[in-house]
Short mmCIF file of C-alpha atoms in Angstrom, two decimals:
data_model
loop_
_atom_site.label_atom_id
_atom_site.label_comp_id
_atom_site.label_asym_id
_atom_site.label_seq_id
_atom_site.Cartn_x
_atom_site.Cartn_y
_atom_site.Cartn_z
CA UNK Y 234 4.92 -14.76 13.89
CA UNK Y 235 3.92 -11.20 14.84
CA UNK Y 236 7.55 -10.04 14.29
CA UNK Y 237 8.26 -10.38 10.68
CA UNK Y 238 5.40 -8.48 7.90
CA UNK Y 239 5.81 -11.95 5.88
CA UNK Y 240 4.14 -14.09 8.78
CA UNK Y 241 2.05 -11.87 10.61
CA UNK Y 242 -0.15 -10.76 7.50
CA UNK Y 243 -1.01 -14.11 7.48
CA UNK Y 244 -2.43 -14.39 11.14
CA UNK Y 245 -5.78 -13.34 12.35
CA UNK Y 246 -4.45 -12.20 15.58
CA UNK Y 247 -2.50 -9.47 13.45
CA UNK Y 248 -5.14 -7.93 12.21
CA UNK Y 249 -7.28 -8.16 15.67
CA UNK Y 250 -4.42 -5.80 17.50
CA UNK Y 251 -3.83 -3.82 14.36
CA UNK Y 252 -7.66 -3.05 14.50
CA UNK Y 253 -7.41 -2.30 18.43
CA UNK Y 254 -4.42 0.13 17.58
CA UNK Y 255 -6.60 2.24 14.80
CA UNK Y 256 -9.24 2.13 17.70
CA UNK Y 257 -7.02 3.84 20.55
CA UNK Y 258 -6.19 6.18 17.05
CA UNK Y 259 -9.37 7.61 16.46
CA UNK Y 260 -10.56 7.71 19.83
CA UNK Y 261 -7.45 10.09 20.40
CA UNK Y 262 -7.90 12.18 17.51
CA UNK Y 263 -11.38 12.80 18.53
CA UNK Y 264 -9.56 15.44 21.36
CA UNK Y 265 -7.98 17.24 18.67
CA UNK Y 266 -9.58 19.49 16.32
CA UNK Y 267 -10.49 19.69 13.05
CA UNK Y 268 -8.75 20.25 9.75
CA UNK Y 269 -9.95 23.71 8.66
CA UNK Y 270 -10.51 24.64 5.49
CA UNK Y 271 -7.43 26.84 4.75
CA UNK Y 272 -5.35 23.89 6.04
CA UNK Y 273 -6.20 21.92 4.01
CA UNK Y 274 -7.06 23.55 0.42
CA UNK Y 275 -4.37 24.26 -2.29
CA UNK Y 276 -5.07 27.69 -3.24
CA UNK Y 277 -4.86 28.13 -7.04
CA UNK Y 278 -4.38 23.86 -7.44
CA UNK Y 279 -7.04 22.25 -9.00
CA UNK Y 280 -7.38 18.31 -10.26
CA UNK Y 281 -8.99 18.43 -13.25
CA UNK Y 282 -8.61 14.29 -14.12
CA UNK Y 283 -7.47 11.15 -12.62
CA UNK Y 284 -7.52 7.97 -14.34
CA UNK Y 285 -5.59 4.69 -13.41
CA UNK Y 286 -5.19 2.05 -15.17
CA UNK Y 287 -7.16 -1.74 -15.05
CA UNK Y 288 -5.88 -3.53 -11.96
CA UNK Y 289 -5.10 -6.71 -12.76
CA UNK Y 290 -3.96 -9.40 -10.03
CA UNK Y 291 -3.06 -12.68 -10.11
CA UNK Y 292 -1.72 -15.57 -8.06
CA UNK Y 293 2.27 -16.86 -9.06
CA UNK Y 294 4.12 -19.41 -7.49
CA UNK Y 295 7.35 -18.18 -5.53
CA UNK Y 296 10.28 -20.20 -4.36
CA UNK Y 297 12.37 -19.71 -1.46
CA UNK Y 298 15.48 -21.87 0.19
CA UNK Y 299 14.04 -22.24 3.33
CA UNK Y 300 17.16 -24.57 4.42
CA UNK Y 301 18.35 -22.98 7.34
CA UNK Y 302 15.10 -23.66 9.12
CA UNK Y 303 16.07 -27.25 8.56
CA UNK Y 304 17.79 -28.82 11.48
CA UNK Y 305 20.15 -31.40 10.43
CA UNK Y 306 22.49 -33.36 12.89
CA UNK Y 307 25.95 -33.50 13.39
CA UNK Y 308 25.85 -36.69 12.00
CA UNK Y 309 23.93 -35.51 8.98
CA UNK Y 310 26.39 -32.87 8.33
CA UNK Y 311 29.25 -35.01 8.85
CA UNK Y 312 28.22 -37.23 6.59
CA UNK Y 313 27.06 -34.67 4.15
CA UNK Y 314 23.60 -35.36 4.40
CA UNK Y 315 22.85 -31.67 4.01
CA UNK Y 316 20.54 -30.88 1.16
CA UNK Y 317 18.81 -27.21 -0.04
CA UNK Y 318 14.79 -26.90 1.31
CA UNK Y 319 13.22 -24.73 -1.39
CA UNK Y 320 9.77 -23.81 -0.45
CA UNK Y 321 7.26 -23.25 -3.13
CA UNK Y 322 4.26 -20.62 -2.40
CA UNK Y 323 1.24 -18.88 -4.02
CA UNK Y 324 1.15 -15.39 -3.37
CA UNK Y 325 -0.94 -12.81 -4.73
CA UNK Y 326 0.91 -9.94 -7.19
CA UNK Y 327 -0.67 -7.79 -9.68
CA UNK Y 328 0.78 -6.26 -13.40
CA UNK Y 329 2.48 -2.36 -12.66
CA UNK Y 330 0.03 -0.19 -13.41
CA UNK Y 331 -0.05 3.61 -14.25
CA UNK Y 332 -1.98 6.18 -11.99
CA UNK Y 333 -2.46 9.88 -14.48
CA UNK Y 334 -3.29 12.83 -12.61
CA UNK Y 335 -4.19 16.20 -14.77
CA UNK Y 336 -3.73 18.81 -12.55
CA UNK Y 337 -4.50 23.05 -13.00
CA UNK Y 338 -2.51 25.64 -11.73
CA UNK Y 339 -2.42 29.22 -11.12
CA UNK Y 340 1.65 29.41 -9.65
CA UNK Y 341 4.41 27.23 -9.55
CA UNK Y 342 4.96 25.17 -6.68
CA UNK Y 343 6.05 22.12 -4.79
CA UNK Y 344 3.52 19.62 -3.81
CA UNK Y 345 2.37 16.86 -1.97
CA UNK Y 346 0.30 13.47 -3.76
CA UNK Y 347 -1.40 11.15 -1.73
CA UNK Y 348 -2.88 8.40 -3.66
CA UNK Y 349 -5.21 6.45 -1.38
CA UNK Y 350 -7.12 3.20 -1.67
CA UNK Y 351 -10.83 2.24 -1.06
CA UNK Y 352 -14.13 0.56 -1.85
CA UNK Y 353 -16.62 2.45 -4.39
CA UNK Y 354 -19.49 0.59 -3.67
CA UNK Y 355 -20.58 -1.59 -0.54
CA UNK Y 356 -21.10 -5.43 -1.12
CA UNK Y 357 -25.01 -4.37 -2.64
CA UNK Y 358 -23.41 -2.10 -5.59
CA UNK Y 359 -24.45 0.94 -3.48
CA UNK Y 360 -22.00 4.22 -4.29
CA UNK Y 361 -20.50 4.86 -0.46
CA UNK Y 362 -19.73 8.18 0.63
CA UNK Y 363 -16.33 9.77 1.96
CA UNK Y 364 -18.15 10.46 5.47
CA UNK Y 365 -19.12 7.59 6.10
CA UNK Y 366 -16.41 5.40 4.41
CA UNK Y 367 -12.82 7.09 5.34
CA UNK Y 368 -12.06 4.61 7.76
CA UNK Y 369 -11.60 2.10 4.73
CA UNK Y 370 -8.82 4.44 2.96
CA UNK Y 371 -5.55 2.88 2.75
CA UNK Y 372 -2.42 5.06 1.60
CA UNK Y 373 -1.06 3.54 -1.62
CA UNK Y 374 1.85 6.06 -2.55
CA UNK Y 375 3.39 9.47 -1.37
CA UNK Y 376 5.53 11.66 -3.67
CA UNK Y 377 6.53 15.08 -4.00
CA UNK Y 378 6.65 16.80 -7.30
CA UNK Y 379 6.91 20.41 -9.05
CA UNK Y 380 3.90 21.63 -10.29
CA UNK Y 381 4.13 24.99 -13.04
CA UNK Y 382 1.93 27.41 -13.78
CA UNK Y 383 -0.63 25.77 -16.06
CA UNK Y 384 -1.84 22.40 -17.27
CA UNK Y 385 0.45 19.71 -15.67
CA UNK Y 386 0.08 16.14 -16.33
CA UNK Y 387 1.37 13.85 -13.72
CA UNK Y 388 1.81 9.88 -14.36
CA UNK Y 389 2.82 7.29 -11.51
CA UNK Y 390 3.43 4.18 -12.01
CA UNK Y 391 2.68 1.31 -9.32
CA UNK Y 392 6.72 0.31 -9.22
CA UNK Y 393 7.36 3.41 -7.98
CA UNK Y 394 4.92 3.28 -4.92
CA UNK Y 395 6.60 3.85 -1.71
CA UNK Y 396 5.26 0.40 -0.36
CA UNK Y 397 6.23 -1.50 -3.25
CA UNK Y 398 9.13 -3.73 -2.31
CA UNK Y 399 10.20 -6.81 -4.36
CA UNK Y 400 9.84 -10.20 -2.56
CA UNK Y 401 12.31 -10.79 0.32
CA UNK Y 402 11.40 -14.09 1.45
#
């Protein structure tokens, strides 16, 4: 089950070693040092707006022949006993959305976007903090794109995403 994305997102065990793996992560990256400032900054980039659209998910049925995980015997075959197995399954999918990014700049230039994941609040309605939160960031979409001099406005949709893949199975 561990093997294939489609079974092992659906196993507790997965995300036990996954967990133990971000572990042995951080504990590494605690010997290296930090991001400084000028590594990290965007001299004359500034993001003046993001907004993103209402997230809306929902739970659709999808069907999949599943008929070579029948066994049928040879006298099944040979008497053409052999049918299709379609599988029917709720899984969770959401409507594309857009994600806008207004961004201000002083030069033209290529550039990196992250768009990242996480929890505003905790499960009280309290605002959490970067600090103490950034463990809970999950990497949505990466893209590269050309930013001029001036006001550029920057829209990606959720098709798009780097993760997004149709259904396979």
């Amino acid at each position: 089950a561990m093997d294939f994305y489609q079974t092992s997102l659906r196993d507790p065990a997965f995300y036990q070693l996954y967990n133990r793996i971000v572990e042995y992560i951080v504990e590494f990256k605690q010997y290296l040092k930090p991001y400084t400032q000028d590594k990290l900054y965007f001299d004359g980039v500034k993001i003046t707006d993001v907004k993103v659209d209402k997230l809306t998910t929902f739970f659709e049925n999808f069907e999949f022949d599943a008929s070579n995980s029948v066994y049928f015997s040879k006298e099944e075959i040979k008497n053409n006993h052999v049918h299709d197995v379609k599988v029917r399954q709720p899984r969770l999918n959401h409507s594309p959305f857009n994600v806008n990014i207004e961004v201000d700049s002083n030069v033209a230039s290529d550039a990196v976007v992250k768009i990242f994941l996480a929890p505003k609040y905790d499960d009280n309605g309290i605002p959490l903090t970067l600090e103490d939160n950034w463990m809970k960031f999950f990497e949505l979409d990466w893209f590269t794109t050309k930013l001029t001099a001036g006001q550029n406005k920057i829209i990606r949709n959720s098709n798009e995403f780097v993760i997004f893949k149709e259904d396979s199975v």
